[in-house]
Amino acid sequence: MTEHRPPTLSRRRLLSGAGKAAAAGLLAPALAAPLLSRPAFATTATNAAGTSLKVGDQRSTIRSLLEASGQLKDIPYTLEFADFPAAAPVLEALNAGAIDAGFAGDAAHAFALSNGLPAKIISAARSDPGCIGLLVRKDSPIRTVADLKGRTITAVRGSIGHYLVVAALKANGLSVSDVTLAFLQPTEAKSAFSSGTVDAWAIWTLYVAQEVVAGTGRVLVDGRGLLNNNAFISATDVAIAQKRALLQDYVARVAAARIWALGNVAEYARIWGDLVKVTPEIAVAAFKLERFRPVAVDDGIVADLQTTADFYTGIGVIQKPFTAAAHADRSFALDPGLLAQSARAG
C-alpha cells in the first residue's frame, strides 16, 4: 500500500517559527537512529560474574519507579539505564543491540516491529488513554476537532500521538489530507507549539501535564474511546537467550514498583519529578493522568497490538503488515497475586 503523505512543514521553518506554508519535502523520519546516551544511572550491586543488564527508559519513568519503591535494592547484577525523550529512540537502540531491553508504547512498537525489530514483548502494562492528548494553546480559537481543518498539527511519526491525530480526525469526519502534519520529536514539538508555528500538538502524559498545569495549553480531545494505551518492555532475541534470569527479575521488579506507585502517588511523583526536573504538582498530575498498571502478556494484549498495527497499515504508515502474536513472549510470567492486586488497583 502506498502511504498517503499529507502536507508537511520543514523542520527548519517549524523550529524558527517562520511562516505556516507547507514546505516541499517531508520531515526526517522520527525513527532515525540517534546516538545512544551515556547510561544515566547504574546500580552498584554486581554479582561475581559481573553480569549486567542494559535497559532503555523514557524520561526516567522506570528508573524512578524502581528507586522510589525500593526495588533497586539487592539486585544481584548491574542494572544500567539509558534515558531517552521518547519511544522511537528507545526502539532504535534496541534494534541496534545497544540495550538489552527497552520500554515503549504499543504504537511505537507496532511501527518498529513491522520494520523487523529483533525483539519480543516480555512485559506489559495498561494505562488510561486519557493521558494521550491533542493540545491547543489556551487562547486558541480552536474549540472542536472540526476546527482543525486547514491547521498544522505536530506529533512524533508512528507514535501514539500520531495515532490519536488520525483517529480523532476520522471520528469527526476529517482525514489527514485536511490538515498539515509536522513530524517532530517532543522537545522540538514543544518549541514549535509554544512559538505558534503549529496549531496543535498530539503528545502524552508528562508533556500534557506540563502544558495544562502551566496554563499554556488545553486538551482538545484525549484518547478515551479512540485508542488503546498499552506499554511494553521488549527484549532483544539475544538478551532473551543469554540473560533470561536477569530479564525475569527486572520485569518482576518493574511490575511490583508499578503497584507500589499506585498507592504512593506523592512519594513516587516527588522522586520522578526531581529526576525529570519538573515540579511535584506536574509529576502528580502526569501520574494521575496515566496510572499504568501491570498486566499479563495475554490474548487481550496481543489483540490490542494487532489492532494498532492494522490501523497503521490501513493508513499507510506501516508498509509491512505483521502478526502481533509472533512478537510476544509469554514465558516471562508475573506472580498471579501481583496481577490480582493490579486488577483491583485499576
mmCIF file of C-alpha atoms in Angstrom, residues 61-72 249-265 268 287 292-294 334 338 341:
data_model
loop_
_atom_site.group_PDB
_atom_site.id
_atom_site.type_symbol
_atom_site.label_atom_id
_atom_site.label_comp_id
_atom_site.label_asym_id
_atom_site.label_seq_id
_atom_site.Cartn_x
_atom_site.Cartn_y
_atom_site.Cartn_z
ATOM 1 C CA THR A 61 9.946 6.599 34.138
ATOM 2 C CA ILE A 62 11.157 3.098 35.014
ATOM 3 C CA ARG A 63 14.219 4.212 36.922
ATOM 4 C CA SER A 64 12.169 6.449 39.207
ATOM 5 C CA LEU A 65 9.595 3.718 39.801
ATOM 6 C CA LEU A 66 12.272 1.277 40.906
ATOM 7 C CA GLU A 67 14.103 3.827 43.016
ATOM 8 C CA ALA A 68 11.019 5.179 44.796
ATOM 9 C CA SER A 69 9.604 1.726 45.547
ATOM 10 C CA GLY A 70 12.853 0.295 46.868
ATOM 11 C CA GLN A 71 13.076 -2.227 44.042
ATOM 12 C CA LEU A 72 16.643 -1.180 43.252
ATOM 13 C CA ASP A 249 13.919 -10.398 37.683
ATOM 14 C CA TYR A 250 13.784 -6.988 36.022
ATOM 15 C CA VAL A 251 10.196 -7.235 34.762
ATOM 16 C CA ALA A 252 9.049 -8.578 38.157
ATOM 17 C CA ARG A 253 10.644 -5.611 39.916
ATOM 18 C CA VAL A 254 9.072 -3.139 37.487
ATOM 19 C CA ALA A 255 5.627 -4.713 37.960
ATOM 20 C CA ALA A 256 5.936 -4.591 41.752
ATOM 21 C CA ALA A 257 7.096 -0.978 41.541
ATOM 22 C CA ARG A 258 4.065 -0.011 39.449
ATOM 23 C CA ILE A 259 1.732 -1.486 42.061
ATOM 24 C CA TRP A 260 3.567 0.373 44.819
ATOM 25 C CA ALA A 261 3.319 3.669 42.924
ATOM 26 C CA LEU A 262 -0.454 3.387 42.520
ATOM 27 C CA GLY A 263 -0.750 3.541 46.295
ATOM 28 C CA ASN A 264 2.029 6.059 46.906
ATOM 29 C CA VAL A 265 1.491 8.733 44.285
ATOM 30 C CA TYR A 268 6.731 8.461 43.631
ATOM 31 C CA PHE A 287 0.890 10.150 37.103
ATOM 32 C CA PHE A 292 -0.099 2.470 34.434
ATOM 33 C CA ARG A 293 -0.724 -0.960 35.957
ATOM 34 C CA PRO A 294 0.989 -4.251 35.087
ATOM 35 C CA LEU A 334 4.258 -12.376 36.648
ATOM 36 C CA LEU A 338 0.521 -9.298 41.925
ATOM 37 C CA GLN A 341 -3.616 -6.706 43.081
#
